[in-house]
Amino acid sequence: MKNRDHRFTLLLLIPVVLVLVAYVLYPSLRTLIESFQNKEGWSGGNYADFFGSESRSNLQALWNSVYISLLSVFFSALIGVPLAFIFNKYEFPGRSFFSSAAILPIVLPSLVGVMAFMFLYGESGLVPNAIKDLFGLTNIPFKIGGVSGILIVHAYTMYVYFYMTVSSTIRSIDPSLEEAAYNLGAGRLTVFTKVTLPLLTPAIVGASLLVFMTSMASFSAPFLLAGGFRVLSLQIYFSKVNGNLSMAATQSVILSIVSISFLLFMRWYQNRRDYRMATKGIGAHRSEIKNPFLKGLMVAVGVVGVIILLLPHMTILILSLVPDGTWTYQTYPSVFNGENYLFLFTEPKIWDPVRNSLILAFLATLGNLVFGVLTSYVLVKRKFVGKNMLDIMVMLPWALPATVVGMNLVLAFNESSVFTFGHILVGTFWILPLAYFIRHIPLVVRSTNATLEQLDDSLEEAARNLGAKWFYLFRRVVLPLVMPGVMAGTLLAFVEAVGEFPTSVLLYTLGNRPISIEIMNQLRMFNMGQAAAYGMIQISLIGLVLFISNKFFGIKAERSL
Amino acid sequence: MSSVTLKSITKSFKTVQAVKELSLDIQKGEFFTFLGPSGCGKTTTLRMIAGFYYPTTGSIFFGDREMTKVAPEKRNTGMVFQNYALFPHMTVFENVAFGLKVRKLASAEVKKRVEEALAKVRLDAFTKRQVSQLSGGQQQRVALARSLVIQPEILLLDEPLSNLDARLRDEMRTEILRLQRDYGITTIYVTHDQIEALSMSDRIAVFNAGECQQIGTPKEIYNEPANDFVASFIGETNLIPVQLEGREGGTLQFSWVEDNSKKLMAERPAAFSEEELLSVSIRPEAVEVFEEPPVNLQNVYEGTIELAQFTGASLNLFISLGGKVVQAMVLNTMAHPEPEPGDRVWVRLPEFRVRVVPRVMEPKEGRRIS
Ligand SMILES: Nc1ncnc2c1ncn2[C@@H]1O[C@H](COP(=O)(O)OP(=O)(O)O)[C@@H](O)[C@H]1O
Ligand SMILES: [Mg+2]
């Protein structure tokens, strides 16, 4: 029995390990090897170039990435942490509406979000121009671009990490801890600094590292907003476009080292400072705000906040109604109709990218579903040596910046290999689904893990005891029970794949160009309307998926982002 | 140290009235227990005394100082929470020192007092430990030390033993009592466990559905319950609905509601008024069982043994008296033959041990009528 069990685990493990080695490990190694090659063969020359004095730009880009990321952490925390406090500690009219609105930035794919910010606050942006006209100024009062643009976009999208982690920690803090402190004579300030804040520290540090990693990897914002400003993720793209693959590999390795060390640090820190609450309390008491002035203030702040949060979405919606060629030199668009949407469904050239994206995302997600469930089952329910290693391999694509994942694939599969059955994948249709698949392995595995871990082992044992064979019980007992978690993760992977930009831009071909690439093309041709219409498709898809997950699977899908 | 007075306190949450018109006087140095089933308002009352809730109506006094709306950190009560609420990011020492540091004591003084307190709860060897590295019983003692070290006027304990296993619970029961006697501190102890309440308390207040049913010493509560809820919640009892037929000197004459032909004499009635429905309560250990009909005795009924449970020290007999099942506990005397199901027996409910109580619950169901 024991032996058969072992053999079976091995049988399940083989495909999982094979896929991870072929498409995660091998491409990463290829990049590493490539970074140590130049025309003559093995050499450390690329690294010498990177850190050398001739090309300041690389070091400058590394430094820029780091300091932008640090500032992004700071600003995101500045918005996210206070919001989490206000929404979880106080009760006032509209609180629950505002707190759901706080995660609105998630519904915006990165490229579309950046685009919206350009049109809102850029050089010819609607907000600065409206202020100029309203107050009769001669110049626009402000505009974003370069560093400030990147930072504002980062703060807008990434404060959600702080908001969500801190919120959930606040909710999990046993209220009797604070009460005990009051009971021992501590005032509000002491309770906050000595009890509440230390308990929140792990969450704040966790979110900080996450935001740091995300903004190190950030591609869309610098791509559209940086101007002459260089960051490392963008440098990789430029090196690749210029055909300097070895330098692109070197830059990828350095960016990965920074990201992975942060990931390892985060794991270490979280294991060290995990205050498991003895018991879950009754849940946080929200104190009701009674003072009418304060109450009004809160509501006003909430309303203004929601408007600011919603502006990008509204901008995309409005822009999508502006036909091509009707908004050129004017300050504001003046013609609105559904032409862009009409084109979507009538002009094959316009519709093709949407169809491509849906097909690509579908294929990738199908892979994620099958692979994710299998891997998660093996990780959670089976015992074997090297589980930790497997876990790390699964999480690797999450730690790697998207640009690096793209570069890895370029370098590994622009030649034939056993893992592609002798084919060259780069330049074919199949490279993009593969890229999306790799990018979203961790997402689906993690969301499945979460549900599988709650599944009591005794259910499986009971099914066995009643005579069910493994495949039968997996199909009839395990799958139905974990389906909600699996579907939530899979749907999320699907919409993320539809919006994916960094890997697409490195790997697309004319035949399979997805929506995000077409948005970029339309922007280049100044067809904002058509670009926005594409954006609306992505926004609606994400909204739909979050709604479905919440409604039908009862799962807050945004949690697993 | 201080006495505590509650003056007709009511606490309403949105839809529920958790505490209704409660008045209490707790003496200096007394060990006072709130006892009642879960959800009856014990915690709510305790939290009003600690200041975490303010009463909807009524007032609270410590000694002669009104405390009704004073903030919790200004009350100087020491509360031990059901889940201990130890600060997970602090060591044992830091937890116990917290209240003293808040009071801005010199650090040498803090150290001295914390060490004293930890010695009192026999944890002096664990000062440097992280609280998560302690067992349940040890965590409990840290919580006790933490609330005692600030020399509170009143010690408040909310089901402090309910998270411990049976053995530890016995140990901690004596430990808490010892500390309370040592410090001589006014203590309010919340529990739903009658054994704890009976064995530890100077006085007990029995709660049900937000109302106080009876206040008294453990003996009073057990021997002279004020109504059928108190009688059945504390210890085992047999309740027989009866109606009054007349009185003769100190003896009252009743008949069974379920069977008018059965008469019953009782000498120890609780306070009741004419309109109230009545029951008699008699503890299983007071029921006498005979194999032959006894002569010249009152309150004797013929019945059949339905079930005999052996519990070691005693035998629990469930005896059917024509429809009504009465439980009797007889000591294990190794008598032969042992009583067995099906045996015909005679049951006596001694008139000096039956307690006549107002009926506030529905018979059998255990729910209130009103
Ligand atoms: N914060 C609260 N909000 C609403 N209802 C509450 C709250 N606290 C307690 N209650 C209600 O008050 C009643 C008494 O609760 P509690 O005092 O905790 O009972 P006990 O401690 O005796 O088990 C219960 O019905 C409970 O649901
Ligand atoms: Mg309680």
mmCIF file of N, CA and C in Angstrom, chain A residues 35 56 75 85 103 114 192 228 250 262 279 318 326 337 371 397 420 470 493 523 553 556:
data_model
loop_
_atom_site.group_PDB
_atom_site.id
_atom_site.type_symbol
_atom_site.label_atom_id
_atom_site.label_comp_id
_atom_site.label_asym_id
_atom_site.label_seq_id
_atom_site.Cartn_x
_atom_site.Cartn_y
_atom_site.Cartn_z
ATOM 1 N N SER A 35 24.086 35.576 -20.306
ATOM 2 C CA SER A 35 24.669 36.793 -19.726
ATOM 3 C C SER A 35 26.178 36.636 -19.540
ATOM 4 N N ARG A 56 27.297 54.584 -18.292
ATOM 5 C CA ARG A 56 26.650 55.003 -17.056
ATOM 6 C C ARG A 56 25.179 54.631 -17.036
ATOM 7 N N PHE A 75 4.671 56.335 -0.973
ATOM 8 C CA PHE A 75 3.392 56.971 -1.307
ATOM 9 C C PHE A 75 2.220 55.993 -1.213
ATOM 10 N N PHE A 85 -7.287 51.938 8.029
ATOM 11 C CA PHE A 85 -7.721 52.259 9.392
ATOM 12 C C PHE A 85 -9.116 52.843 9.409
ATOM 13 N N ILE A 103 -10.888 49.353 -3.978
ATOM 14 C CA ILE A 103 -10.087 48.420 -4.776
ATOM 15 C C ILE A 103 -10.297 48.630 -6.276
ATOM 16 N N VAL A 114 -2.307 53.519 -17.281
ATOM 17 C CA VAL A 114 -1.303 54.535 -17.601
ATOM 18 C C VAL A 114 -1.840 55.474 -18.683
ATOM 19 N N PHE A 192 -2.144 52.634 20.534
ATOM 20 C CA PHE A 192 -1.801 52.608 19.116
ATOM 21 C C PHE A 192 -0.326 52.287 18.899
ATOM 22 N N GLY A 228 12.706 60.452 -21.402
ATOM 23 C CA GLY A 228 14.100 60.051 -21.481
ATOM 24 C C GLY A 228 14.588 59.320 -20.244
ATOM 25 N N THR A 250 21.982 40.069 -19.340
ATOM 26 C CA THR A 250 22.682 40.556 -18.147
ATOM 27 C C THR A 250 21.769 41.438 -17.311
ATOM 28 N N PHE A 262 14.573 40.129 -2.632
ATOM 29 C CA PHE A 262 13.467 40.684 -1.857
ATOM 30 C C PHE A 262 12.447 39.621 -1.500
ATOM 31 N N THR A 279 -6.918 33.351 19.573
ATOM 32 C CA THR A 279 -8.230 32.998 19.055
ATOM 33 C C THR A 279 -8.685 34.183 18.239
ATOM 34 N N ILE A 318 -15.179 57.739 -21.675
ATOM 35 C CA ILE A 318 -15.491 58.907 -22.513
ATOM 36 C C ILE A 318 -14.643 58.905 -23.786
ATOM 37 N N THR A 326 -11.566 63.416 -34.718
ATOM 38 C CA THR A 326 -12.410 64.535 -34.298
ATOM 39 C C THR A 326 -11.808 65.292 -33.129
ATOM 40 N N ASN A 337 -19.686 59.373 -30.261
ATOM 41 C CA ASN A 337 -20.614 58.363 -30.770
ATOM 42 C C ASN A 337 -20.024 56.975 -30.594
ATOM 43 N N PHE A 371 -2.715 22.375 -15.070
ATOM 44 C CA PHE A 371 -1.440 22.301 -14.376
ATOM 45 C C PHE A 371 -1.582 22.766 -12.923
ATOM 46 N N PRO A 397 8.025 32.278 -11.150
ATOM 47 C CA PRO A 397 7.512 33.221 -12.159
ATOM 48 C C PRO A 397 6.858 34.447 -11.536
ATOM 49 N N THR A 420 10.599 21.864 -26.930
ATOM 50 C CA THR A 420 9.616 22.335 -27.909
ATOM 51 C C THR A 420 9.514 21.336 -29.048
ATOM 52 N N TRP A 470 -8.732 6.362 -6.777
ATOM 53 C CA TRP A 470 -8.252 7.732 -6.683
ATOM 54 C C TRP A 470 -8.898 8.652 -7.694
ATOM 55 N N ALA A 493 -6.628 34.720 -13.819
ATOM 56 C CA ALA A 493 -5.502 34.511 -14.730
ATOM 57 C C ALA A 493 -5.925 34.842 -16.153
ATOM 58 N N LEU A 523 -2.256 54.199 -30.097
ATOM 59 C CA LEU A 523 -1.757 55.407 -29.436
ATOM 60 C C LEU A 523 -0.702 56.081 -30.304
ATOM 61 N N PHE A 553 -18.991 32.195 -6.771
ATOM 62 C CA PHE A 553 -18.073 31.356 -5.998
ATOM 63 C C PHE A 553 -17.896 31.892 -4.600
ATOM 64 N N LYS A 556 -13.544 36.429 -2.782
ATOM 65 C CA LYS A 556 -12.998 37.738 -3.100
ATOM 66 C C LYS A 556 -11.753 37.515 -3.946
#
